Amino acid sequence: MFTGIVEAIGSESPLPRSPKSLLENVRKVKSADGNPPPPLSAVAELGDYDGDGDDSSGGGRGTSLTVSNAGEILGDAHLGDSISVNGTCLTITHFTPTTFTVGISPETLRRTTLHSLRPSTPLNLERALTPSARMGGHIVQGHVDTVAAIVSKTPDGNALTVRLQPRDQGILRYVVEKGFVALDGVSLTVTRVFDGVQGEGGGWWEVMLVAYTQEKVVITKKEVGDEVNVEVDMVGKYVEKGVRAYFEGRDGGAMAGLVERAVERVVRERLEEKEKDVR
């Protein structure tokens, strides 16, 4: 579980090719200006997901991703730890003081933007939440629901409004104005929602990033047409499932009892108010 508050952001950084890697899409990452890279994070290795894969015991001959210059968040890392990479909860299979490797399942590749990553692609990174941590964002599971394309980026003073259109239009029922949404793992507040035209789609929502946030996340580095990982607030899903079970008679009466108690309480409060007015 995560909070949607990014701890590190990606940048270009040089990392030699691993001699043990069987991945074909791995190349050296060069620094654009020739200067030493900042202590941030970037994709160092990316595996093909169409056949060949990581031959290590941790990778299990599947697709793996190695992230470099991540020392800032690896001080307390352990094998098997969960870490959010662009909003996707992944498991650490290998790490050094400055790099870590995670395995990526076929389901994750289908659901997220990770299949399109290239070396030097910047990444949002966040460690899993601890019981004593402050909840600065909202509860983010790292389970991506769909991806959304950036439709527009509009400056508003020193803030930036970003409009996004989800690939799965059905996800819009969980997106509400002033509600939460996680974009590439970043907890953001929805400022506007358009549910689209019935049968035609075209729905979208907007978020606004203040100047400070723009410097700390990768979405501002993406262009119109690029995609981001989306995770909606899971509370809406549970509410929808409970209400649907009630109306379909599959809740064993639990929801009915809850509704009855709520109605009784409202009626009781209204009657008490009327009695006070009479006195």
Short mmCIF file of C-alpha atoms in Angstrom, two decimals:
data_model
loop_
_atom_site.label_atom_id
_atom_site.label_comp_id
_atom_site.label_asym_id
_atom_site.label_seq_id
_atom_site.Cartn_x
_atom_site.Cartn_y
_atom_site.Cartn_z
CA MET A 1 0.00 0.00 0.00
CA PHE A 2 1.20 3.50 -0.85
CA THR A 3 0.16 7.12 -0.32
CA GLY A 4 0.70 8.58 -3.79
CA ILE A 5 3.43 10.90 -2.52
CA VAL A 6 6.42 10.35 -4.81
CA GLU A 7 9.76 9.93 -3.04
CA ALA A 8 12.06 10.01 -6.06
CA ILE A 9 11.80 10.98 -9.71
CA GLY A 10 13.69 9.69 -12.68
CA SER A 11 16.43 11.23 -14.80
CA GLU A 12 19.06 10.05 -17.23
CA SER A 13 21.95 8.17 -15.67
CA PRO A 14 24.74 5.96 -17.06
CA LEU A 15 24.66 2.28 -16.16
CA PRO A 16 26.68 -0.48 -17.85
CA ARG A 17 24.87 -3.35 -19.49
CA SER A 18 24.54 -6.37 -17.26
CA PRO A 19 26.69 -9.25 -18.58
CA LYS A 20 24.16 -11.80 -17.33
CA SER A 21 21.19 -10.20 -19.04
CA LEU A 22 19.57 -11.96 -22.00
CA LEU A 23 17.34 -8.98 -22.74
CA GLU A 24 17.58 -7.56 -26.22
CA ASN A 25 16.25 -4.06 -25.58
CA VAL A 26 18.97 -3.05 -23.13
CA ARG A 27 21.41 -0.31 -23.98
CA LYS A 28 23.77 2.03 -22.15
CA VAL A 29 22.13 5.17 -20.88
CA LYS A 30 24.15 8.29 -21.64
CA SER A 31 23.92 11.59 -19.77
CA ALA A 32 22.73 14.32 -22.15
CA ASP A 33 25.14 16.98 -20.88
CA GLY A 34 28.03 14.69 -19.89
CA ASN A 35 27.74 15.70 -16.22
CA PRO A 36 27.31 13.22 -13.36
CA PRO A 37 23.62 12.37 -12.92
CA PRO A 38 21.67 13.66 -9.92
CA PRO A 39 20.73 11.18 -7.17
CA LEU A 40 17.40 10.32 -8.77
CA SER A 41 16.08 7.31 -10.66
CA ALA A 42 15.85 6.13 -14.25
CA VAL A 43 15.22 3.00 -16.25
CA ALA A 44 18.56 1.25 -16.65
CA GLU A 45 17.46 -2.03 -18.22
CA LEU A 46 14.28 -3.08 -19.96
CA GLY A 47 13.39 -6.57 -21.09
CA ASP A 48 11.58 -7.78 -24.17
CA TYR A 49 8.16 -9.14 -23.36
CA ASP A 50 7.81 -11.13 -26.59
CA GLY A 51 10.05 -14.09 -25.86
CA ASP A 52 13.51 -13.77 -24.40
CA GLY A 53 13.74 -12.58 -20.82
CA ASP A 54 15.74 -12.31 -17.66
CA ASP A 55 17.74 -15.51 -17.04
CA SER A 56 18.37 -14.74 -13.37
CA SER A 57 16.74 -16.70 -10.56
CA GLY A 58 14.89 -13.57 -9.48
CA GLY A 59 13.62 -12.72 -12.93
CA GLY A 60 12.56 -16.29 -13.70
CA ARG A 61 13.09 -15.83 -17.46
CA GLY A 62 10.29 -13.30 -17.61
CA THR A 63 10.31 -9.56 -18.18
CA SER A 64 12.34 -7.59 -15.68
CA LEU A 65 13.12 -3.93 -15.13
CA THR A 66 16.22 -2.52 -13.45
CA VAL A 67 16.12 1.00 -12.04
CA SER A 68 19.33 2.91 -11.34
CA ASN A 69 20.30 5.81 -9.06
CA ALA A 70 17.62 4.81 -6.57
CA GLY A 71 19.85 4.83 -3.50
CA GLU A 72 17.67 7.49 -1.89
CA ILE A 73 14.91 4.93 -1.25
CA LEU A 74 16.94 1.71 -0.89
CA GLY A 75 18.49 2.28 2.51
CA ASP A 76 15.97 0.00 4.21
CA ALA A 77 15.16 -2.26 1.24
CA HIS A 78 14.82 -6.05 1.46
CA LEU A 79 14.27 -8.78 -1.12
CA GLY A 80 10.56 -9.24 -1.64
CA ASP A 81 9.67 -5.66 -0.69
CA SER A 82 6.95 -3.90 -2.63
CA ILE A 83 7.83 -0.70 -4.43
CA SER A 84 5.69 1.56 -6.60
CA VAL A 85 7.12 2.21 -10.07
CA ASN A 86 4.96 4.74 -11.92
CA GLY A 87 2.05 3.67 -9.76
CA THR A 88 2.55 -0.06 -10.30
CA CYS A 89 3.20 -2.20 -7.24
CA LEU A 90 6.17 -4.46 -8.05
CA THR A 91 8.36 -6.82 -6.03
CA ILE A 92 12.09 -6.30 -5.58
CA THR A 93 13.96 -9.40 -6.79
CA HIS A 94 17.48 -7.98 -6.59
CA PHE A 95 19.06 -4.76 -5.39
CA THR A 96 22.35 -3.00 -4.78
CA PRO A 97 22.98 0.20 -2.81
CA THR A 98 21.87 2.26 -5.84
CA THR A 99 19.82 -0.02 -8.14
CA PHE A 100 16.97 -2.48 -7.89
CA THR A 101 15.34 -5.03 -10.18
CA VAL A 102 11.67 -6.01 -10.32
CA GLY A 103 9.84 -8.70 -12.28
CA ILE A 104 6.87 -7.75 -14.45
CA SER A 105 4.02 -10.17 -15.17
CA PRO A 106 2.14 -10.38 -18.49
CA GLU A 107 -0.98 -8.99 -16.77
CA THR A 108 0.98 -5.95 -15.62
CA LEU A 109 2.33 -5.38 -19.12
CA ARG A 110 -1.19 -5.50 -20.54
CA ARG A 111 -2.67 -3.16 -17.93
CA THR A 112 0.04 -0.53 -17.63
CA THR A 113 2.42 1.67 -19.60
CA LEU A 114 5.47 -0.31 -18.46
CA HIS A 115 5.65 -2.21 -21.77
CA SER A 116 6.49 1.06 -23.55
CA LEU A 117 9.36 2.14 -21.29
CA ARG A 118 12.77 2.76 -22.79
CA PRO A 119 16.15 3.26 -21.12
CA SER A 120 16.39 6.76 -19.58
CA THR A 121 12.61 7.00 -19.15
CA PRO A 122 11.94 8.90 -15.88
CA LEU A 123 9.98 7.03 -13.19
CA ASN A 124 8.04 7.95 -10.07
CA LEU A 125 9.20 5.79 -7.15
CA GLU A 126 7.63 5.25 -3.74
CA ARG A 127 8.29 2.71 -1.01
CA ALA A 128 5.43 0.83 0.60
CA LEU A 129 3.61 2.61 3.41
CA THR A 130 4.59 1.87 7.02
CA PRO A 131 2.11 2.05 9.96
CA SER A 132 3.87 5.10 11.40
CA ALA A 133 4.03 7.09 8.15
CA ARG A 134 1.98 10.24 7.62
CA MET A 135 -0.88 9.87 5.13
CA GLY A 136 -0.03 12.81 2.88
CA GLY A 137 -2.00 11.60 -0.14
CA HIS A 138 -4.64 8.85 -0.22
CA ILE A 139 -4.60 5.06 -0.05
CA VAL A 140 -3.00 3.81 -3.26
CA GLN A 141 -2.71 0.07 -3.80
CA GLY A 142 -0.44 0.15 -6.82
CA HIS A 143 -2.99 -1.93 -8.77
CA VAL A 144 -3.41 -0.08 -12.07
CA ASP A 145 -6.99 -0.02 -13.41
CA THR A 146 -6.30 1.35 -16.88
CA VAL A 147 -4.16 3.86 -18.75
CA ALA A 148 -5.18 7.34 -19.84
CA ALA A 149 -3.87 9.54 -22.63
CA ILE A 150 -2.88 13.14 -21.98
CA VAL A 151 -5.33 15.21 -24.05
CA SER A 152 -4.06 18.67 -23.15
CA LYS A 153 -1.72 20.57 -20.84
CA THR A 154 -2.85 24.12 -20.06
CA PRO A 155 -0.89 26.60 -17.90
CA ASP A 156 -2.98 28.47 -15.31
CA GLY A 157 -0.72 30.99 -13.62
CA ASN A 158 2.18 28.92 -12.33
CA ALA A 159 -0.06 25.85 -12.09
CA LEU A 160 -0.70 23.33 -14.85
CA THR A 161 -4.06 21.78 -15.77
CA VAL A 162 -3.81 18.35 -17.36
CA ARG A 163 -6.77 16.74 -19.12
CA LEU A 164 -6.79 12.94 -19.47
CA GLN A 165 -8.95 10.50 -21.40
CA PRO A 166 -9.02 6.89 -20.14
CA ARG A 167 -8.70 3.93 -22.47
CA ASP A 168 -11.44 2.20 -20.46
CA GLN A 169 -14.29 4.72 -20.38
CA GLY A 170 -16.09 2.63 -17.77
CA ILE A 171 -13.59 3.81 -15.17
CA LEU A 172 -15.13 7.29 -15.28
CA ARG A 173 -17.93 6.19 -12.94
CA TYR A 174 -15.35 6.10 -10.15
CA VAL A 175 -13.91 9.55 -10.93
CA VAL A 176 -15.66 12.44 -9.18
CA GLU A 177 -14.89 16.12 -8.86
CA LYS A 178 -12.70 16.82 -5.80
CA GLY A 179 -12.11 13.10 -5.45
CA PHE A 180 -8.78 11.27 -5.61
CA VAL A 181 -7.07 9.63 -8.56
CA ALA A 182 -3.54 8.23 -8.82
CA LEU A 183 -1.68 9.08 -12.06
CA ASP A 184 1.61 7.23 -12.48
CA GLY A 185 1.39 6.70 -8.72
CA VAL A 186 0.86 10.36 -7.84
CA SER A 187 -2.12 11.22 -5.65
CA LEU A 188 -3.96 14.09 -7.31
CA THR A 189 -7.31 15.84 -6.82
CA VAL A 190 -9.79 15.82 -9.69
CA THR A 191 -10.88 19.34 -10.65
CA ARG A 192 -13.31 18.61 -13.51
CA VAL A 193 -15.04 15.54 -14.97
CA PHE A 194 -16.93 14.97 -18.20
CA ASP A 195 -18.53 11.52 -18.38
CA GLY A 196 -18.84 11.57 -22.15
CA VAL A 197 -21.83 10.94 -24.40
CA GLN A 198 -23.76 7.71 -23.93
CA GLY A 199 -22.61 5.20 -26.52
CA GLU A 200 -19.99 7.55 -27.94
CA GLY A 201 -17.45 7.83 -25.14
CA GLY A 202 -15.15 10.80 -25.16
CA GLY A 203 -15.17 11.23 -21.40
CA TRP A 204 -12.28 12.89 -19.57
CA TRP A 205 -11.17 14.43 -16.31
CA GLU A 206 -8.74 17.15 -15.31
CA VAL A 207 -6.23 17.60 -12.51
CA MET A 208 -4.20 20.66 -11.58
CA LEU A 209 -0.55 20.55 -10.51
CA VAL A 210 0.95 23.37 -8.48
CA ALA A 211 4.47 24.53 -9.32
CA TYR A 212 6.08 22.44 -6.55
CA THR A 213 4.37 19.23 -7.70
CA GLN A 214 5.37 19.86 -11.31
CA GLU A 215 9.02 19.64 -10.29
CA LYS A 216 8.57 16.38 -8.35
CA VAL A 217 6.65 14.11 -10.74
CA VAL A 218 7.11 12.76 -14.26
CA ILE A 219 3.72 13.59 -15.78
CA THR A 220 4.91 17.13 -16.55
CA LYS A 221 7.71 15.63 -18.64
CA LYS A 222 5.23 13.75 -20.81
CA GLU A 223 3.73 15.17 -23.97
CA VAL A 224 0.16 15.32 -25.26
CA GLY A 225 -0.69 11.84 -26.52
CA ASP A 226 1.53 10.07 -23.99
CA GLU A 227 -0.15 7.72 -21.55
CA VAL A 228 -0.14 7.44 -17.76
CA ASN A 229 -1.12 4.65 -15.38
CA VAL A 230 -4.43 5.23 -13.62
CA GLU A 231 -5.71 3.89 -10.32
CA VAL A 232 -9.05 5.13 -9.08
CA ASP A 233 -10.10 5.41 -5.44
CA MET A 234 -10.93 1.85 -4.37
CA VAL A 235 -13.66 3.03 -1.95
CA GLY A 236 -15.96 3.68 -4.89
CA LYS A 237 -15.55 0.09 -6.09
CA TYR A 238 -16.53 -1.35 -2.71
CA VAL A 239 -19.55 0.95 -2.44
CA GLU A 240 -20.67 0.00 -5.95
CA LYS A 241 -20.32 -3.72 -5.23
CA GLY A 242 -22.25 -3.47 -1.96
CA VAL A 243 -25.09 -1.45 -3.47
CA ARG A 244 -25.33 -3.78 -6.46
CA ALA A 245 -25.46 -6.83 -4.19
CA TYR A 246 -28.28 -5.21 -2.23
CA PHE A 247 -30.44 -4.51 -5.27
CA GLU A 248 -29.73 -7.95 -6.70
CA GLY A 249 -30.55 -9.61 -3.37
CA ARG A 250 -27.11 -11.20 -2.97
CA ASP A 251 -26.01 -9.57 0.29
CA GLY A 252 -27.91 -11.84 2.68
CA GLY A 253 -29.83 -8.87 4.04
CA ALA A 254 -26.75 -7.09 5.37
CA MET A 255 -27.17 -4.03 3.16
CA ALA A 256 -30.91 -3.96 3.79
CA GLY A 257 -30.28 -3.82 7.53
CA LEU A 258 -27.77 -1.03 7.08
CA VAL A 259 -30.18 1.00 4.98
CA GLU A 260 -33.04 0.44 7.44
CA ARG A 261 -30.93 1.62 10.37
CA ALA A 262 -29.84 4.70 8.46
CA VAL A 263 -33.44 5.55 7.56
CA GLU A 264 -34.60 4.96 11.14
CA ARG A 265 -31.90 7.29 12.45
CA VAL A 266 -32.85 10.06 10.04
CA VAL A 267 -36.54 9.70 10.89
CA ARG A 268 -35.78 9.72 14.62
CA GLU A 269 -33.67 12.86 14.33
CA ARG A 270 -36.36 14.65 12.34
CA LEU A 271 -39.05 13.71 14.87
CA GLU A 272 -36.89 14.97 17.73
CA GLU A 273 -36.39 18.26 15.92
CA LYS A 274 -40.15 18.67 15.45
CA GLU A 275 -40.77 17.90 19.13
CA LYS A 276 -38.29 20.64 20.10
CA ASP A 277 -40.04 23.11 17.80
CA VAL A 278 -43.42 22.29 19.41
CA ARG A 279 -42.03 22.92 22.89
#
